[in-house]
Amino acid sequence: MSERRPTLRERQRSETRRVIQAHAVRLFTDRGYDAVTVADVAKAADVSAMTVFRHFPTKEDLVLIDQPARLIAERVAASPATHPLVRRVGGALVDAATALTGRDGDEPAANERFLLDCLKLMVSTPALRARHLDSQYALQQAIVDALGDDAADPDAAFRAQAATGACLAAMHTALTRWAEDNGQTKLPELIARALAASFGDDAVATGRRD
């Protein structure tokens, strides 16, 4: 069965959302999160404040991005069920970071710069740190669901939750370093290093389907 293509309305909605968020992150980065209002974002994006709220119910939502979570869950679901849990989750984290942060030679690609700017805002802004924590809990559950273990087996569920939580803690360390050094080191490399430091080299055997 072929994948359903987005309708024109869906594509227009996605583009409007992308433009609003791009302007919001730029303004937050330039002026500071607390100094920018939703009205400022609406004016920069040439839309109404109501349109901004239609796409982003809260100001904090303007900085949060859900694409990585979807991609990570997809990579976990596609990983071999015979592999150890940490390897499945860790490999998906590195693979997703690789897909999201493609570089143009030594220069960060636009998408990578955007992700870095969002992360730096979340690290430096208390209100966003709280929302980031909420998003991490949601990501953990999405990964656990993607692992496909028997939810009726308490031991299997516990193992999946523990492995996922530990991998996400390692990724958080990598993300913090990435923000601190302004993206000088490639994010996939940092995540792989954090996973290897936590679990050993076998946890980062990515790009394989053996």
PDB file of C-alpha atoms in Angstrom:
ATOM      1  CA  MET A   1       0.000   0.000   0.000  1.00  0.00           C
ATOM      2  CA  SER A   2       1.433   3.365  -0.973  1.00  0.00           C
ATOM      3  CA  GLU A   3       1.848   6.044   1.669  1.00  0.00           C
ATOM      4  CA  ARG A   4      -0.825   8.746   1.634  1.00  0.00           C
ATOM      5  CA  ARG A   5       0.477  12.054   0.303  1.00  0.00           C
ATOM      6  CA  PRO A   6      -0.349  15.220   2.286  1.00  0.00           C
ATOM      7  CA  THR A   7      -3.182  17.291   0.905  1.00  0.00           C
ATOM      8  CA  LEU A   8      -2.642  20.875  -0.233  1.00  0.00           C
ATOM      9  CA  ARG A   9      -4.314  22.100   2.956  1.00  0.00           C
ATOM     10  CA  GLU A  10      -2.014  19.963   5.090  1.00  0.00           C
ATOM     11  CA  ARG A  11       1.061  21.208   3.228  1.00  0.00           C
ATOM     12  CA  GLN A  12      -0.040  24.816   3.652  1.00  0.00           C
ATOM     13  CA  ARG A  13      -0.666  24.283   7.347  1.00  0.00           C
ATOM     14  CA  SER A  14       2.749  22.669   7.770  1.00  0.00           C
ATOM     15  CA  GLU A  15       4.455  25.549   5.957  1.00  0.00           C
ATOM     16  CA  THR A  16       2.631  28.146   8.051  1.00  0.00           C
ATOM     17  CA  ARG A  17       3.694  26.350  11.193  1.00  0.00           C
ATOM     18  CA  ARG A  18       7.300  26.159   9.985  1.00  0.00           C
ATOM     19  CA  VAL A  19       7.430  29.886   9.161  1.00  0.00           C
ATOM     20  CA  ILE A  20       5.921  30.915  12.505  1.00  0.00           C
ATOM     21  CA  GLN A  21       8.321  28.735  14.463  1.00  0.00           C
ATOM     22  CA  ALA A  22      11.355  29.894  12.479  1.00  0.00           C
ATOM     23  CA  HIS A  23      10.535  33.544  13.215  1.00  0.00           C
ATOM     24  CA  ALA A  24       9.836  32.772  16.870  1.00  0.00           C
ATOM     25  CA  VAL A  25      13.139  30.996  17.446  1.00  0.00           C
ATOM     26  CA  ARG A  26      15.035  33.762  15.645  1.00  0.00           C
ATOM     27  CA  LEU A  27      13.410  36.442  17.804  1.00  0.00           C
ATOM     28  CA  PHE A  28      13.928  34.467  21.010  1.00  0.00           C
ATOM     29  CA  THR A  29      17.589  33.934  20.112  1.00  0.00           C
ATOM     30  CA  ASP A  30      18.182  37.584  19.196  1.00  0.00           C
ATOM     31  CA  ARG A  31      16.231  39.297  21.996  1.00  0.00           C
ATOM     32  CA  GLY A  32      15.791  36.686  24.707  1.00  0.00           C
ATOM     33  CA  TYR A  33      12.786  34.457  25.297  1.00  0.00           C
ATOM     34  CA  ASP A  34      11.153  36.602  27.980  1.00  0.00           C
ATOM     35  CA  ALA A  35      11.516  39.822  25.964  1.00  0.00           C
ATOM     36  CA  VAL A  36       9.478  38.537  23.005  1.00  0.00           C
ATOM     37  CA  THR A  37       5.690  38.304  23.004  1.00  0.00           C
ATOM     38  CA  VAL A  38       3.409  36.159  20.881  1.00  0.00           C
ATOM     39  CA  ALA A  39       2.279  39.404  19.232  1.00  0.00           C
ATOM     40  CA  ASP A  40       5.909  40.050  18.234  1.00  0.00           C
ATOM     41  CA  VAL A  41       6.097  36.602  16.669  1.00  0.00           C
ATOM     42  CA  ALA A  42       2.828  37.108  14.813  1.00  0.00           C
ATOM     43  CA  LYS A  43       4.013  40.422  13.403  1.00  0.00           C
ATOM     44  CA  ALA A  44       7.332  38.953  12.239  1.00  0.00           C
ATOM     45  CA  ALA A  45       5.577  36.008  10.573  1.00  0.00           C
ATOM     46  CA  ASP A  46       2.923  38.294   9.037  1.00  0.00           C
ATOM     47  CA  VAL A  47       0.041  36.385  10.611  1.00  0.00           C
ATOM     48  CA  SER A  48      -2.453  37.132  13.366  1.00  0.00           C
ATOM     49  CA  ALA A  49      -1.830  36.231  17.005  1.00  0.00           C
ATOM     50  CA  MET A  50      -4.858  33.927  16.710  1.00  0.00           C
ATOM     51  CA  THR A  51      -3.095  32.033  13.916  1.00  0.00           C
ATOM     52  CA  VAL A  52      -0.012  31.615  16.092  1.00  0.00           C
ATOM     53  CA  PHE A  53      -2.111  30.212  18.938  1.00  0.00           C
ATOM     54  CA  ARG A  54      -3.961  27.924  16.525  1.00  0.00           C
ATOM     55  CA  HIS A  55      -0.660  26.235  15.667  1.00  0.00           C
ATOM     56  CA  PHE A  56       1.088  26.709  19.021  1.00  0.00           C
ATOM     57  CA  PRO A  57      -1.300  26.772  22.003  1.00  0.00           C
ATOM     58  CA  THR A  58       1.344  28.190  24.351  1.00  0.00           C
ATOM     59  CA  LYS A  59       4.425  30.350  23.937  1.00  0.00           C
ATOM     60  CA  GLU A  60       6.594  27.434  25.085  1.00  0.00           C
ATOM     61  CA  ASP A  61       5.263  25.308  22.218  1.00  0.00           C
ATOM     62  CA  LEU A  62       6.988  27.668  19.773  1.00  0.00           C
ATOM     63  CA  VAL A  63      10.354  26.205  20.782  1.00  0.00           C
ATOM     64  CA  LEU A  64       9.394  22.552  21.112  1.00  0.00           C
ATOM     65  CA  ILE A  65       9.738  20.325  18.051  1.00  0.00           C
ATOM     66  CA  ASP A  66       8.155  16.910  17.636  1.00  0.00           C
ATOM     67  CA  GLN A  67       9.961  15.714  14.505  1.00  0.00           C
ATOM     68  CA  PRO A  68      12.859  14.077  16.414  1.00  0.00           C
ATOM     69  CA  ALA A  69      10.473  12.073  18.611  1.00  0.00           C
ATOM     70  CA  ARG A  70       8.609  10.667  15.606  1.00  0.00           C
ATOM     71  CA  LEU A  71      11.834   9.818  13.812  1.00  0.00           C
ATOM     72  CA  ILE A  72      13.382   8.145  16.861  1.00  0.00           C
ATOM     73  CA  ALA A  73      10.280   6.024  17.447  1.00  0.00           C
ATOM     74  CA  GLU A  74      10.272   4.974  13.790  1.00  0.00           C
ATOM     75  CA  ARG A  75      13.946   3.971  13.961  1.00  0.00           C
ATOM     76  CA  VAL A  76      13.360   1.985  17.158  1.00  0.00           C
ATOM     77  CA  ALA A  77      10.380   0.160  15.638  1.00  0.00           C
ATOM     78  CA  ALA A  78      12.465  -0.722  12.558  1.00  0.00           C
ATOM     79  CA  SER A  79      15.398  -2.082  14.592  1.00  0.00           C
ATOM     80  CA  PRO A  80      15.892  -5.858  14.927  1.00  0.00           C
ATOM     81  CA  ALA A  81      13.943  -7.208  17.899  1.00  0.00           C
ATOM     82  CA  THR A  82      16.801  -9.658  18.568  1.00  0.00           C
ATOM     83  CA  HIS A  83      19.203  -6.842  19.478  1.00  0.00           C
ATOM     84  CA  PRO A  84      19.673  -5.775  23.107  1.00  0.00           C
ATOM     85  CA  LEU A  85      17.341  -2.982  24.216  1.00  0.00           C
ATOM     86  CA  VAL A  86      20.133  -0.466  24.779  1.00  0.00           C
ATOM     87  CA  ARG A  87      21.530  -1.121  21.316  1.00  0.00           C
ATOM     88  CA  ARG A  88      18.110  -0.696  19.704  1.00  0.00           C
ATOM     89  CA  VAL A  89      17.393   2.566  21.485  1.00  0.00           C
ATOM     90  CA  GLY A  90      20.947   3.917  21.325  1.00  0.00           C
ATOM     91  CA  GLY A  91      21.266   3.126  17.643  1.00  0.00           C
ATOM     92  CA  ALA A  92      17.972   4.881  16.927  1.00  0.00           C
ATOM     93  CA  LEU A  93      19.105   7.993  18.809  1.00  0.00           C
ATOM     94  CA  VAL A  94      22.325   8.236  16.813  1.00  0.00           C
ATOM     95  CA  ASP A  95      20.627   7.442  13.500  1.00  0.00           C
ATOM     96  CA  ALA A  96      17.922  10.057  14.101  1.00  0.00           C
ATOM     97  CA  ALA A  97      20.510  12.688  15.037  1.00  0.00           C
ATOM     98  CA  THR A  98      22.403  11.892  11.842  1.00  0.00           C
ATOM     99  CA  ALA A  99      19.265  12.330   9.739  1.00  0.00           C
ATOM    100  CA  LEU A 100      18.320  15.596  11.446  1.00  0.00           C
ATOM    101  CA  THR A 101      21.709  17.316  11.413  1.00  0.00           C
ATOM    102  CA  GLY A 102      23.091  16.923   7.914  1.00  0.00           C
ATOM    103  CA  ARG A 103      26.019  19.272   7.266  1.00  0.00           C
ATOM    104  CA  ASP A 104      27.138  21.224   4.236  1.00  0.00           C
ATOM    105  CA  GLY A 105      30.849  20.514   4.481  1.00  0.00           C
ATOM    106  CA  ASP A 106      32.092  22.018   7.750  1.00  0.00           C
ATOM    107  CA  GLU A 107      29.142  24.416   8.036  1.00  0.00           C
ATOM    108  CA  PRO A 108      25.987  23.439   9.944  1.00  0.00           C
ATOM    109  CA  ALA A 109      22.959  22.914   7.710  1.00  0.00           C
ATOM    110  CA  ALA A 110      19.945  25.152   8.293  1.00  0.00           C
ATOM    111  CA  ASN A 111      18.010  22.398  10.059  1.00  0.00           C
ATOM    112  CA  GLU A 112      20.943  21.683  12.362  1.00  0.00           C
ATOM    113  CA  ARG A 113      21.271  25.377  13.228  1.00  0.00           C
ATOM    114  CA  PHE A 114      17.556  25.532  14.002  1.00  0.00           C
ATOM    115  CA  LEU A 115      17.735  22.476  16.266  1.00  0.00           C
ATOM    116  CA  LEU A 116      20.769  23.927  18.034  1.00  0.00           C
ATOM    117  CA  ASP A 117      19.053  27.274  18.583  1.00  0.00           C
ATOM    118  CA  CYS A 118      15.986  25.510  20.031  1.00  0.00           C
ATOM    119  CA  LEU A 119      18.141  23.437  22.348  1.00  0.00           C
ATOM    120  CA  LYS A 120      20.125  26.442  23.574  1.00  0.00           C
ATOM    121  CA  LEU A 121      16.871  28.236  24.365  1.00  0.00           C
ATOM    122  CA  MET A 122      15.561  25.228  26.291  1.00  0.00           C
ATOM    123  CA  VAL A 123      18.782  24.935  28.289  1.00  0.00           C
ATOM    124  CA  SER A 124      18.904  28.635  29.194  1.00  0.00           C
ATOM    125  CA  THR A 125      15.199  29.320  29.898  1.00  0.00           C
ATOM    126  CA  PRO A 126      13.607  27.896  33.092  1.00  0.00           C
ATOM    127  CA  ALA A 127      10.083  27.695  31.656  1.00  0.00           C
ATOM    128  CA  LEU A 128      11.381  25.847  28.611  1.00  0.00           C
ATOM    129  CA  ARG A 129      13.476  23.467  30.698  1.00  0.00           C
ATOM    130  CA  ALA A 130      10.294  22.329  32.421  1.00  0.00           C
ATOM    131  CA  ARG A 131       8.544  21.743  29.090  1.00  0.00           C
ATOM    132  CA  HIS A 132      11.626  19.966  27.755  1.00  0.00           C
ATOM    133  CA  LEU A 133      11.420  17.565  30.697  1.00  0.00           C
ATOM    134  CA  ASP A 134       7.773  16.875  29.883  1.00  0.00           C
ATOM    135  CA  SER A 135       8.707  16.180  26.260  1.00  0.00           C
ATOM    136  CA  GLN A 136      11.390  13.733  27.428  1.00  0.00           C
ATOM    137  CA  TYR A 137       8.800  11.744  29.370  1.00  0.00           C
ATOM    138  CA  ALA A 138       6.617  11.634  26.268  1.00  0.00           C
ATOM    139  CA  LEU A 139       9.593  10.541  24.142  1.00  0.00           C
ATOM    140  CA  GLN A 140      10.423   7.790  26.621  1.00  0.00           C
ATOM    141  CA  GLN A 141       6.895   6.404  26.376  1.00  0.00           C
ATOM    142  CA  ALA A 142       6.930   6.623  22.569  1.00  0.00           C
ATOM    143  CA  ILE A 143      10.168   4.631  22.485  1.00  0.00           C
ATOM    144  CA  VAL A 144       8.859   2.025  24.919  1.00  0.00           C
ATOM    145  CA  ASP A 145       5.766   1.619  22.752  1.00  0.00           C
ATOM    146  CA  ALA A 146       7.939   1.320  19.621  1.00  0.00           C
ATOM    147  CA  LEU A 147      10.000  -1.457  21.206  1.00  0.00           C
ATOM    148  CA  GLY A 148       6.856  -3.562  20.996  1.00  0.00           C
ATOM    149  CA  ASP A 149       7.389  -5.537  24.186  1.00  0.00           C
ATOM    150  CA  ASP A 150       4.447  -7.255  25.835  1.00  0.00           C
ATOM    151  CA  ALA A 151       2.827  -4.488  27.874  1.00  0.00           C
ATOM    152  CA  ALA A 152       1.110  -7.162  29.988  1.00  0.00           C
ATOM    153  CA  ASP A 153       4.511  -8.410  31.208  1.00  0.00           C
ATOM    154  CA  PRO A 154       5.569  -6.125  34.082  1.00  0.00           C
ATOM    155  CA  ASP A 155       9.200  -7.282  33.931  1.00  0.00           C
ATOM    156  CA  ALA A 156       9.474  -6.636  30.185  1.00  0.00           C
ATOM    157  CA  ALA A 157       7.887  -3.218  30.584  1.00  0.00           C
ATOM    158  CA  PHE A 158      10.277  -2.355  33.411  1.00  0.00           C
ATOM    159  CA  ARG A 159      13.320  -3.418  31.378  1.00  0.00           C
ATOM    160  CA  ALA A 160      12.165  -1.347  28.409  1.00  0.00           C
ATOM    161  CA  GLN A 161      11.534   1.705  30.577  1.00  0.00           C
ATOM    162  CA  ALA A 162      14.874   1.363  32.365  1.00  0.00           C
ATOM    163  CA  ALA A 163      16.887   0.913  29.170  1.00  0.00           C
ATOM    164  CA  THR A 164      15.116   3.785  27.456  1.00  0.00           C
ATOM    165  CA  GLY A 165      15.493   6.118  30.422  1.00  0.00           C
ATOM    166  CA  ALA A 166      19.209   5.352  30.668  1.00  0.00           C
ATOM    167  CA  CYS A 167      19.759   5.984  26.949  1.00  0.00           C
ATOM    168  CA  LEU A 168      17.860   9.262  27.115  1.00  0.00           C
ATOM    169  CA  ALA A 169      19.971  10.350  30.090  1.00  0.00           C
ATOM    170  CA  ALA A 170      23.104   9.723  28.021  1.00  0.00           C
ATOM    171  CA  MET A 171      21.579  11.652  25.122  1.00  0.00           C
ATOM    172  CA  HIS A 172      20.747  14.565  27.441  1.00  0.00           C
ATOM    173  CA  THR A 173      24.411  14.776  28.427  1.00  0.00           C
ATOM    174  CA  ALA A 174      25.358  14.874  24.746  1.00  0.00           C
ATOM    175  CA  LEU A 175      22.744  17.531  23.959  1.00  0.00           C
ATOM    176  CA  THR A 176      23.983  19.719  26.805  1.00  0.00           C
ATOM    177  CA  ARG A 177      27.572  19.496  25.558  1.00  0.00           C
ATOM    178  CA  TRP A 178      26.400  20.219  21.999  1.00  0.00           C
ATOM    179  CA  ALA A 179      24.677  23.394  23.188  1.00  0.00           C
ATOM    180  CA  GLU A 180      27.653  24.442  25.313  1.00  0.00           C
ATOM    181  CA  ASP A 181      30.156  24.157  22.459  1.00  0.00           C
ATOM    182  CA  ASN A 182      27.724  25.753  19.985  1.00  0.00           C
ATOM    183  CA  GLY A 183      27.543  22.704  17.746  1.00  0.00           C
ATOM    184  CA  GLN A 184      31.288  22.466  17.108  1.00  0.00           C
ATOM    185  CA  THR A 185      31.191  18.692  17.502  1.00  0.00           C
ATOM    186  CA  LYS A 186      28.680  16.730  15.452  1.00  0.00           C
ATOM    187  CA  LEU A 187      25.665  15.718  17.529  1.00  0.00           C
ATOM    188  CA  PRO A 188      25.603  12.048  16.412  1.00  0.00           C
ATOM    189  CA  GLU A 189      29.236  11.726  17.512  1.00  0.00           C
ATOM    190  CA  LEU A 190      28.474  13.213  20.929  1.00  0.00           C
ATOM    191  CA  ILE A 191      25.486  10.920  21.446  1.00  0.00           C
ATOM    192  CA  ALA A 192      27.544   7.885  20.420  1.00  0.00           C
ATOM    193  CA  ARG A 193      30.309   8.882  22.833  1.00  0.00           C
ATOM    194  CA  ALA A 194      27.860   9.365  25.691  1.00  0.00           C
ATOM    195  CA  LEU A 195      26.260   5.983  25.025  1.00  0.00           C
ATOM    196  CA  ALA A 196      29.630   4.263  24.788  1.00  0.00           C
ATOM    197  CA  ALA A 197      30.741   5.839  28.071  1.00  0.00           C
ATOM    198  CA  SER A 198      27.562   4.589  29.730  1.00  0.00           C
ATOM    199  CA  PHE A 199      27.129   1.131  28.213  1.00  0.00           C
ATOM    200  CA  GLY A 200      30.222   0.226  26.191  1.00  0.00           C
ATOM    201  CA  ASP A 201      30.908   0.287  22.470  1.00  0.00           C
ATOM    202  CA  ASP A 202      28.273  -2.361  21.660  1.00  0.00           C
ATOM    203  CA  ALA A 203      25.531   0.169  22.436  1.00  0.00           C
ATOM    204  CA  VAL A 204      26.441   2.325  19.454  1.00  0.00           C
ATOM    205  CA  ALA A 205      26.692  -0.242  16.649  1.00  0.00           C
ATOM    206  CA  THR A 206      24.527   1.869  14.337  1.00  0.00           C
ATOM    207  CA  GLY A 207      23.828   1.678  10.654  1.00  0.00           C
ATOM    208  CA  ARG A 208      23.672  -2.120  10.754  1.00  0.00           C
ATOM    209  CA  ARG A 209      20.724  -4.400  10.420  1.00  0.00           C
ATOM    210  CA  ASP A 210      22.481  -7.679  11.210  1.00  0.00           C
TER     211      ASP A 210
END
